[in-house]
mmCIF file of C-alpha atoms in Angstrom:
data_model
loop_
_atom_site.group_PDB
_atom_site.id
_atom_site.type_symbol
_atom_site.label_atom_id
_atom_site.label_comp_id
_atom_site.label_asym_id
_atom_site.label_seq_id
_atom_site.Cartn_x
_atom_site.Cartn_y
_atom_site.Cartn_z
ATOM 1 C CA MET A 87 188.014 53.651 71.949
ATOM 2 C CA SER A 88 191.740 52.736 72.487
ATOM 3 C CA ASP A 89 192.865 49.666 72.123
ATOM 4 C CA ARG A 90 193.116 48.639 76.263
ATOM 5 C CA GLN A 91 189.507 49.435 75.964
ATOM 6 C CA VAL A 92 188.541 47.324 73.770
ATOM 7 C CA ARG A 93 190.298 44.348 74.304
ATOM 8 C CA PRO A 94 188.021 43.953 77.970
ATOM 9 C CA ALA A 95 185.560 44.402 75.660
ATOM 10 C CA ILE A 96 185.737 41.629 73.746
ATOM 11 C CA LEU A 97 186.668 39.444 76.693
ATOM 12 C CA ALA A 98 183.555 40.271 78.442
ATOM 13 C CA VAL A 99 180.829 39.498 75.148
ATOM 14 C CA MET A 100 183.091 36.044 74.821
ATOM 15 C CA ILE A 101 182.935 35.424 78.891
ATOM 16 C CA LEU A 102 179.105 36.012 78.201
ATOM 17 C CA ILE A 103 178.534 33.168 75.230
ATOM 18 C CA ALA A 104 177.237 29.892 76.195
ATOM 19 C CA PRO A 105 179.807 26.783 76.737
ATOM 20 C CA GLY A 106 180.363 25.805 74.229
ATOM 21 C CA ALA A 107 178.803 27.881 71.947
ATOM 22 C CA SER A 108 180.834 29.894 69.444
ATOM 23 C CA LEU A 109 180.719 33.355 68.222
ATOM 24 C CA ALA A 110 178.301 32.872 65.230
ATOM 25 C CA GLN A 111 180.033 34.451 61.585
ATOM 26 C CA ALA A 112 177.767 36.903 59.747
ATOM 27 C CA LYS A 113 174.804 35.416 57.524
ATOM 28 C CA LYS A 114 175.588 35.051 53.891
ATOM 29 C CA GLY A 115 172.899 36.580 52.001
ATOM 30 C CA GLY A 116 171.615 33.605 49.027
ATOM 31 C CA SER A 117 170.807 29.704 49.027
ATOM 32 C CA PRO A 118 173.103 27.249 49.716
ATOM 33 C CA GLU A 119 171.295 24.774 47.717
ATOM 34 C CA ARG A 120 173.244 26.424 44.990
ATOM 35 C CA ASN A 121 176.032 27.239 46.155
ATOM 36 C CA LEU A 122 177.515 24.144 46.963
ATOM 37 C CA PRO A 123 180.703 22.370 47.516
ATOM 38 C CA SER A 124 182.142 19.569 45.696
ATOM 39 C CA ASN A 125 181.547 16.316 47.838
ATOM 40 C CA ILE A 126 177.735 17.854 47.825
ATOM 41 C CA THR A 127 174.904 16.577 45.322
ATOM 42 C CA GLN A 128 170.975 17.768 44.909
ATOM 43 C CA LEU A 129 169.463 14.368 44.500
ATOM 44 C CA THR A 130 165.807 15.331 44.806
ATOM 45 C CA GLY A 131 164.238 19.367 44.538
ATOM 46 C CA PHE A 132 161.542 18.264 47.098
ATOM 47 C CA GLY A 133 161.237 15.428 50.009
ATOM 48 C CA GLU A 134 162.605 15.310 53.597
ATOM 49 C CA ARG A 135 163.407 11.925 56.296
ATOM 50 C CA ALA A 136 165.354 10.407 54.096
ATOM 51 C CA SER A 137 166.635 6.434 54.645
ATOM 52 C CA TRP A 138 169.002 3.657 52.408
ATOM 53 C CA SER A 139 167.749 0.703 52.157
ATOM 54 C CA PRO A 140 169.888 -2.458 52.668
ATOM 55 C CA ASP A 141 171.782 -2.230 49.343
ATOM 56 C CA GLY A 142 172.491 1.043 49.574
ATOM 57 C CA ASN A 143 171.289 1.583 45.677
ATOM 58 C CA ARG A 144 168.110 3.322 47.000
ATOM 59 C CA ILE A 145 166.557 5.740 49.153
ATOM 60 C CA ALA A 146 163.169 6.067 50.341
ATOM 61 C CA PHE A 147 162.093 9.740 51.387
ATOM 62 C CA MET A 148 158.772 11.621 53.442
ATOM 63 C CA GLY A 149 157.171 13.727 49.578
ATOM 64 C CA LYS A 150 156.622 16.005 52.888
ATOM 65 C CA SER A 151 155.230 15.927 56.625
ATOM 66 C CA PHE A 152 151.802 14.388 56.783
ATOM 67 C CA GLY A 153 151.757 13.329 53.355
ATOM 68 C CA ASP A 154 153.498 10.033 50.923
ATOM 69 C CA ALA A 155 156.393 7.593 50.632
ATOM 70 C CA PHE A 156 159.004 8.142 48.004
ATOM 71 C CA GLU A 157 161.792 5.450 46.856
ATOM 72 C CA ILE A 158 164.188 6.400 44.656
ATOM 73 C CA ASP A 159 167.088 4.876 42.194
ATOM 74 C CA LEU A 160 169.764 5.893 43.409
ATOM 75 C CA LYS A 161 171.764 4.764 39.529
ATOM 76 C CA SER A 162 168.898 5.559 36.902
ATOM 77 C CA ARG A 163 167.844 8.248 39.230
ATOM 78 C CA LEU A 164 163.541 7.464 38.609
ATOM 79 C CA THR A 165 161.253 8.467 41.472
ATOM 80 C CA HIS A 166 158.424 6.476 42.327
ATOM 81 C CA LEU A 167 155.107 6.423 44.798
ATOM 82 C CA LEU A 168 155.165 4.109 47.174
ATOM 83 C CA THR A 169 151.489 4.792 49.625
ATOM 84 C CA GLY A 170 149.703 6.589 46.467
ATOM 85 C CA HIS A 171 147.260 3.371 45.902
ATOM 86 C CA PHE A 172 145.872 2.881 49.010
ATOM 87 C CA LEU A 173 143.668 5.698 51.671
ATOM 88 C CA HIS A 174 145.326 6.730 54.882
ATOM 89 C CA LYS A 175 146.029 10.446 56.390
ATOM 90 C CA GLY A 176 149.371 11.152 55.992
ATOM 91 C CA PHE A 177 152.645 9.503 56.616
ATOM 92 C CA LEU A 178 155.830 10.794 59.081
ATOM 93 C CA ARG A 179 158.439 8.388 58.282
ATOM 94 C CA VAL A 180 159.269 5.619 55.925
ATOM 95 C CA GLN A 181 162.508 3.858 56.674
ATOM 96 C CA TYR A 182 163.549 0.311 55.680
ATOM 97 C CA LEU A 183 164.113 -3.576 57.758
ATOM 98 C CA PRO A 184 166.447 -5.668 57.441
ATOM 99 C CA ASN A 185 164.233 -7.990 55.631
ATOM 100 C CA GLY A 186 163.733 -5.169 52.927
ATOM 101 C CA ASP A 187 160.376 -4.415 54.020
ATOM 102 C CA PHE A 188 159.364 -0.396 55.264
ATOM 103 C CA PHE A 189 158.585 0.165 58.180
ATOM 104 C CA LEU A 190 156.703 3.357 58.275
ATOM 105 C CA ILE A 191 155.093 5.986 61.468
ATOM 106 C CA GLY A 192 151.239 7.346 60.821
ATOM 107 C CA ALA A 193 148.408 7.258 62.612
ATOM 108 C CA ARG A 194 144.823 6.147 61.761
ATOM 109 C CA THR A 195 143.214 9.494 62.517
ATOM 110 C CA PHE A 196 144.478 12.872 61.249
ATOM 111 C CA GLU A 197 143.327 15.823 64.511
ATOM 112 C CA ASP A 198 145.798 18.590 63.752
ATOM 113 C CA VAL A 199 149.412 18.720 63.068
ATOM 114 C CA ARG A 200 150.473 19.245 66.862
ATOM 115 C CA THR A 201 148.430 16.535 68.615
ATOM 116 C CA THR A 202 148.095 14.096 65.129
ATOM 117 C CA ARG A 203 152.571 13.932 65.593
ATOM 118 C CA ALA A 204 152.159 13.898 69.204
ATOM 119 C CA ARG A 205 149.666 11.814 70.094
ATOM 120 C CA GLY A 206 148.685 9.637 67.504
ATOM 121 C CA GLN A 207 151.627 8.513 65.667
ATOM 122 C CA GLU A 208 151.710 4.121 65.695
ATOM 123 C CA MET A 209 154.003 0.959 64.014
ATOM 124 C CA TRP A 210 153.041 0.481 60.085
ATOM 125 C CA ILE A 211 155.063 -2.631 58.239
ATOM 126 C CA MET A 212 154.537 -2.634 54.753
ATOM 127 C CA LYS A 213 155.852 -5.286 52.040
ATOM 128 C CA ALA A 214 159.084 -4.643 49.814
ATOM 129 C CA ASP A 215 157.441 -4.311 46.644
ATOM 130 C CA ALA A 216 154.506 -2.019 47.990
ATOM 131 C CA LYS A 217 151.836 -3.811 46.264
ATOM 132 C CA THR A 218 149.170 -4.054 49.438
ATOM 133 C CA PRO A 219 148.573 -1.374 51.840
ATOM 134 C CA PRO A 220 150.170 -2.026 55.205
ATOM 135 C CA ALA A 221 150.106 -4.292 58.235
ATOM 136 C CA PRO A 222 150.194 -2.073 61.560
ATOM 137 C CA LEU A 223 151.418 -3.762 64.766
ATOM 138 C CA ASN A 224 149.132 -1.423 67.175
ATOM 139 C CA GLN A 225 152.139 0.358 68.940
ATOM 140 C CA LYS A 226 151.992 3.957 69.493
ATOM 141 C CA ILE A 227 155.586 5.434 68.980
ATOM 142 C CA SER A 228 157.108 9.222 69.862
ATOM 143 C CA GLU A 229 158.568 10.372 67.061
ATOM 144 C CA GLY A 230 161.299 8.100 64.735
ATOM 145 C CA VAL A 231 162.408 4.433 65.130
ATOM 146 C CA ALA A 232 166.009 2.533 65.500
ATOM 147 C CA ILE A 233 166.332 0.048 63.382
ATOM 148 C CA SER A 234 168.490 -2.638 63.588
ATOM 149 C CA ARG A 235 171.191 -3.102 60.053
ATOM 150 C CA THR A 236 170.945 -7.429 60.918
ATOM 151 C CA ARG A 237 168.169 -7.663 62.842
ATOM 152 C CA MET A 238 164.351 -8.228 62.808
ATOM 153 C CA LYS A 239 164.991 -5.735 66.491
ATOM 154 C CA ILE A 240 163.851 -2.139 66.775
ATOM 155 C CA ALA A 241 163.548 0.357 69.730
ATOM 156 C CA TRP A 242 161.456 3.738 70.221
ATOM 157 C CA ALA A 243 160.272 5.773 72.970
ATOM 158 C CA ASN A 244 157.023 6.457 74.361
ATOM 159 C CA GLY A 245 155.432 9.533 76.634
ATOM 160 C CA HIS A 246 152.478 10.582 78.336
ATOM 161 C CA GLY A 247 151.390 11.650 74.179
ATOM 162 C CA GLN A 248 150.349 8.605 73.751
ATOM 163 C CA TYR A 249 149.766 6.507 76.848
ATOM 164 C CA PRO A 250 148.576 8.995 79.690
ATOM 165 C CA GLU A 251 147.858 6.173 81.814
ATOM 166 C CA GLN A 252 151.056 4.452 81.737
ATOM 167 C CA PHE A 253 152.783 7.830 81.942
ATOM 168 C CA LYS A 254 153.246 10.853 84.124
ATOM 169 C CA GLU A 255 153.101 14.540 82.402
ATOM 170 C CA LYS A 256 156.968 14.273 80.909
ATOM 171 C CA GLU A 257 157.534 11.021 81.766
ATOM 172 C CA SER A 258 158.842 8.463 79.429
ATOM 173 C CA ALA A 259 160.478 5.324 77.745
ATOM 174 C CA LEU A 260 162.534 2.890 75.850
ATOM 175 C CA TYR A 261 161.513 -0.229 74.747
ATOM 176 C CA THR A 262 162.924 -2.651 72.024
ATOM 177 C CA ALA A 263 160.968 -5.534 70.481
ATOM 178 C CA ASP A 264 161.612 -8.089 67.913
ATOM 179 C CA ILE A 265 159.281 -7.897 64.398
ATOM 180 C CA GLU A 266 158.298 -11.509 63.573
ATOM 181 C CA TYR A 267 155.573 -12.538 60.376
ATOM 182 C CA LYS A 268 152.979 -14.880 61.291
ATOM 183 C CA ASP A 269 151.172 -16.540 58.830
ATOM 184 C CA GLY A 270 152.519 -12.978 57.009
ATOM 185 C CA VAL A 271 151.740 -10.691 58.993
ATOM 186 C CA PRO A 272 154.345 -8.413 60.884
ATOM 187 C CA THR A 273 153.560 -8.328 64.556
ATOM 188 C CA LEU A 274 155.360 -6.964 67.983
ATOM 189 C CA VAL A 275 157.468 -9.816 69.726
ATOM 190 C CA ASN A 276 159.654 -9.276 72.975
ATOM 191 C CA LYS A 277 158.774 -6.303 73.611
ATOM 192 C CA LYS A 278 160.968 -4.770 76.378
ATOM 193 C CA GLU A 279 161.463 -1.484 78.758
ATOM 194 C CA VAL A 280 165.108 -0.823 78.915
ATOM 195 C CA LEU A 281 164.842 2.372 80.322
ATOM 196 C CA ARG A 282 162.636 5.160 82.604
ATOM 197 C CA SER A 283 163.071 8.784 82.295
ATOM 198 C CA PRO A 284 160.565 10.939 84.892
ATOM 199 C CA GLY A 285 161.643 14.558 83.454
ATOM 200 C CA PRO A 286 161.653 16.671 82.660
ATOM 201 C CA GLU A 287 165.598 16.298 82.754
ATOM 202 C CA CYS A 288 165.357 13.973 79.701
ATOM 203 C CA TYR A 289 162.460 13.242 77.491
ATOM 204 C CA LEU A 290 163.986 10.534 75.117
ATOM 205 C CA GLU A 291 164.024 9.430 72.173
ATOM 206 C CA ALA A 292 165.554 6.557 70.133
ATOM 207 C CA GLN A 293 167.574 6.773 67.435
ATOM 208 C CA ASP A 294 170.379 3.852 65.892
ATOM 209 C CA PHE A 295 171.794 0.099 67.986
ATOM 210 C CA ARG A 296 175.667 -0.291 67.608
ATOM 211 C CA ASN A 297 177.849 -2.184 68.838
ATOM 212 C CA ASP A 298 176.039 -6.018 67.166
ATOM 213 C CA ASP A 299 172.644 -4.233 69.079
ATOM 214 C CA THR A 300 174.149 -4.165 72.483
ATOM 215 C CA GLU A 301 174.166 -0.362 72.969
ATOM 216 C CA LEU A 302 171.041 1.719 72.010
ATOM 217 C CA ILE A 303 172.365 5.103 71.370
ATOM 218 C CA TYR A 304 169.567 8.448 71.660
ATOM 219 C CA SER A 305 168.255 11.419 72.350
ATOM 220 C CA CYS A 306 167.987 12.818 75.658
ATOM 221 C CA TYR A 307 165.892 16.536 75.132
ATOM 222 C CA ARG A 308 165.582 18.652 78.625
ATOM 223 C CA GLU A 309 164.673 21.874 79.943
ATOM 224 C CA HIS A 310 166.804 25.030 79.538
ATOM 225 C CA PRO A 311 166.198 28.053 80.526
ATOM 226 C CA GLN A 312 166.932 28.948 76.514
ATOM 227 C CA GLY A 313 165.091 26.453 75.701
ATOM 228 C CA ILE A 314 165.178 23.001 74.809
ATOM 229 C CA LYS A 315 168.772 21.704 74.642
ATOM 230 C CA ALA A 316 169.419 17.673 73.151
ATOM 231 C CA ASP A 317 172.360 15.127 74.473
ATOM 232 C CA VAL A 318 174.068 12.518 72.745
ATOM 233 C CA MET A 319 173.888 9.759 75.137
ATOM 234 C CA GLY A 320 174.093 5.757 75.055
ATOM 235 C CA LEU A 321 172.019 3.033 76.329
ATOM 236 C CA LYS A 322 173.745 -0.245 76.805
ATOM 237 C CA LEU A 323 171.620 -2.569 76.692
ATOM 238 C CA GLU A 324 173.234 -5.803 78.768
ATOM 239 C CA THR A 325 174.019 -3.357 82.080
ATOM 240 C CA GLY A 326 171.590 -0.351 81.969
ATOM 241 C CA ASN A 327 175.133 1.736 82.100
ATOM 242 C CA VAL A 328 174.259 5.176 80.447
ATOM 243 C CA THR A 329 177.150 7.117 78.706
ATOM 244 C CA ALA A 330 177.189 10.781 77.879
ATOM 245 C CA TYR A 331 178.340 11.459 74.286
ATOM 246 C CA ARG A 332 178.215 14.424 73.844
ATOM 247 C CA LYS A 333 175.949 16.551 76.565
ATOM 248 C CA ILE A 334 177.129 20.755 76.601
ATOM 249 C CA ASP A 335 175.105 22.286 79.340
ATOM 250 C CA GLY A 336 173.405 25.594 76.212
ATOM 251 C CA GLU A 337 174.302 23.277 73.481
ATOM 252 C CA TYR A 338 171.649 21.775 71.214
ATOM 253 C CA ASN A 339 172.522 18.362 69.692
ATOM 254 C CA GLU A 340 170.321 15.928 68.101
ATOM 255 C CA PRO A 341 172.232 12.659 66.711
ATOM 256 C CA GLU A 342 171.055 11.248 63.782
ATOM 257 C CA GLY A 343 172.491 8.550 61.255
ATOM 258 C CA ILE A 344 175.106 5.783 62.627
ATOM 259 C CA SER A 345 178.220 4.578 61.337
ATOM 260 C CA PRO A 346 177.174 1.276 59.736
ATOM 261 C CA ASP A 347 180.931 0.310 62.195
ATOM 262 C CA GLY A 348 178.986 2.666 65.195
ATOM 263 C CA GLN A 349 182.562 4.190 65.643
ATOM 264 C CA TRP A 350 180.458 7.657 64.981
ATOM 265 C CA THR A 351 177.125 9.027 64.484
ATOM 266 C CA LEU A 352 175.624 12.532 63.097
ATOM 267 C CA VAL A 353 174.684 15.535 64.960
ATOM 268 C CA GLU A 354 172.424 17.797 64.272
ATOM 269 C CA SER A 355 173.739 20.279 65.845
ATOM 270 C CA SER A 356 174.036 24.353 66.987
ATOM 271 C CA ARG A 357 177.236 25.031 67.847
ATOM 272 C CA ASP A 358 179.260 27.458 65.405
ATOM 273 C CA GLN A 359 175.791 28.869 65.625
ATOM 274 C CA GLY A 360 175.971 31.801 68.153
ATOM 275 C CA PRO A 361 175.316 31.879 71.580
ATOM 276 C CA ASP A 362 171.444 33.473 70.671
ATOM 277 C CA ARG A 363 170.706 30.181 68.651
ATOM 278 C CA GLN A 364 171.166 26.737 70.232
ATOM 279 C CA SER A 365 168.022 25.346 69.440
ATOM 280 C CA ASP A 366 166.633 22.838 67.177
ATOM 281 C CA ARG A 367 166.142 25.764 64.469
ATOM 282 C CA TYR A 368 169.669 26.873 64.821
ATOM 283 C CA ILE A 369 171.698 23.599 63.238
ATOM 284 C CA ASP A 370 174.111 22.140 60.895
ATOM 285 C CA ILE A 371 175.082 18.773 60.460
ATOM 286 C CA TRP A 372 178.389 17.332 62.378
ATOM 287 C CA LYS A 373 180.343 13.781 62.524
ATOM 288 C CA LEU A 374 181.072 12.652 66.293
ATOM 289 C CA ARG A 375 183.259 10.260 67.570
ATOM 290 C CA LEU A 376 181.691 7.409 70.112
ATOM 291 C CA GLU A 377 183.648 8.635 73.311
ATOM 292 C CA PRO A 378 182.539 9.118 76.320
ATOM 293 C CA GLU A 379 182.031 13.232 76.596
ATOM 294 C CA SER A 380 183.833 12.644 73.354
ATOM 295 C CA SER A 381 185.286 16.399 71.912
ATOM 296 C CA ASP A 382 185.985 14.325 68.169
ATOM 297 C CA PHE A 383 183.921 16.753 66.399
ATOM 298 C CA VAL A 384 183.630 17.607 62.736
ATOM 299 C CA ARG A 385 181.339 20.468 60.888
ATOM 300 C CA LEU A 386 180.342 18.602 57.535
ATOM 301 C CA THR A 387 177.883 21.636 56.052
ATOM 302 C CA ARG A 388 177.676 24.906 56.357
ATOM 303 C CA TRP A 389 173.957 25.340 55.860
ATOM 304 C CA GLY A 390 173.461 27.974 58.836
ATOM 305 C CA ASP A 391 176.027 30.021 57.170
ATOM 306 C CA TYR A 392 172.992 31.474 55.148
ATOM 307 C CA GLU A 393 170.619 32.694 56.713
ATOM 308 C CA GLY A 394 166.821 30.868 57.488
ATOM 309 C CA TYR A 395 168.772 27.928 56.325
ATOM 310 C CA LYS A 396 169.482 24.547 58.083
ATOM 311 C CA ALA A 397 170.324 20.669 57.581
ATOM 312 C CA SER A 398 168.952 18.487 58.903
ATOM 313 C CA ASN A 399 168.030 14.334 59.561
ATOM 314 C CA PRO A 400 171.265 12.572 58.141
ATOM 315 C CA VAL A 401 171.666 9.160 57.582
ATOM 316 C CA VAL A 402 174.805 6.726 56.116
ATOM 317 C CA SER A 403 174.926 4.353 53.352
ATOM 318 C CA PRO A 404 174.999 1.132 54.356
ATOM 319 C CA ASP A 405 179.179 1.222 53.089
ATOM 320 C CA GLY A 406 179.919 4.334 55.475
ATOM 321 C CA LYS A 407 181.317 6.329 51.906
ATOM 322 C CA ARG A 408 177.329 8.761 51.355
ATOM 323 C CA ILE A 409 175.487 10.907 53.561
ATOM 324 C CA ALA A 410 171.673 11.445 53.125
ATOM 325 C CA PHE A 411 170.404 14.740 54.467
ATOM 326 C CA GLN A 412 167.847 17.479 53.887
ATOM 327 C CA SER A 413 168.315 20.909 53.070
ATOM 328 C CA ALA A 414 165.176 22.808 55.943
ATOM 329 C CA ARG A 415 164.241 26.417 56.767
ATOM 330 C CA ASN A 416 165.022 27.334 60.420
ATOM 331 C CA ASP A 417 160.898 29.326 60.677
ATOM 332 C CA GLU A 418 160.012 25.666 59.856
ATOM 333 C CA PRO A 419 158.751 22.640 61.770
ATOM 334 C CA ALA A 420 161.520 20.238 63.276
ATOM 335 C CA GLY A 421 161.596 16.933 59.843
ATOM 336 C CA VAL A 422 160.441 19.474 57.373
ATOM 337 C CA GLY A 423 162.587 19.267 54.225
ATOM 338 C CA HIS A 424 162.985 21.165 50.624
ATOM 339 C CA GLY A 425 164.839 18.055 49.128
ATOM 340 C CA ILE A 426 167.301 15.824 49.954
ATOM 341 C CA PHE A 427 171.350 16.000 48.800
ATOM 342 C CA LEU A 428 173.981 13.693 49.215
ATOM 343 C CA LEU A 429 177.241 14.276 50.537
ATOM 344 C CA ASP A 430 180.430 11.918 49.668
ATOM 345 C CA MET A 431 182.612 11.529 52.455
ATOM 346 C CA LYS A 432 185.482 10.477 50.697
ATOM 347 C CA LYS A 433 185.683 13.817 49.112
#
């Protein structure tokens, strides 16, 4: 084939690439876990869904989906079990509240993985000393929770799966509320619906508060001919105004942990994975400056350079200097992890 024939062929391939997606590089053999860059260290050999303590000295994480919660001290590197002293049906997430107590997401009963995750997850609060079983908030939840860094304020989503009598199929809504302790018992107060989406153009999930809790960053999951995509969105809680921070038609961009100053967020992104890999199965961690239709987007991990791997569920330390994330496999469900890793932002 002559040069004149090659150039049009290359151009034709580039035109077919989904907007925002780059040509994928040839995948490496081996494992990213065994080929770490200088700014990444392995913290645990198991676990998923890390969460930073308010003082930045500890990380809570799940041992596995529908399993137990653990906590690791970052100085001693000692790990201890948080939820092993009482019977439960398995938890999916553990996070810290600003007062040091633990916020857990888990179900009262277990049917099967898919049904229980979609319909049965509830909110629970466990005291910081983890000596007594968690108390229920008597509120179901769809996927994750946003927790204020400074107030006992949370945000979450619900949809038809949790409350079929309140929602149509594919419809969802975002809520905010405060957690108060009455005679030592945690309860939800000031519950408010702040955004409702009829779907299927946007199924909602709360992610993080920013700007002194006046804005809620959330994921918008939308149906697409090439599979589910995700966008980084923001909701001004006082006005109801919505901002698109990253919304690319053929790209998967799910916001995760946010910086302490709220200026940027981490994103699970399929960008650079190739036109046929624009989904949550093929993601790495990126850093997005929170500006309308932001193009300030920097890749932080290269797990996707290795066949079969992805990096996911990143969270930012309270001082903004480190990121905890998990190693994952692209043939397993979202949230499943194989160890917690630390990325030093200063290196």
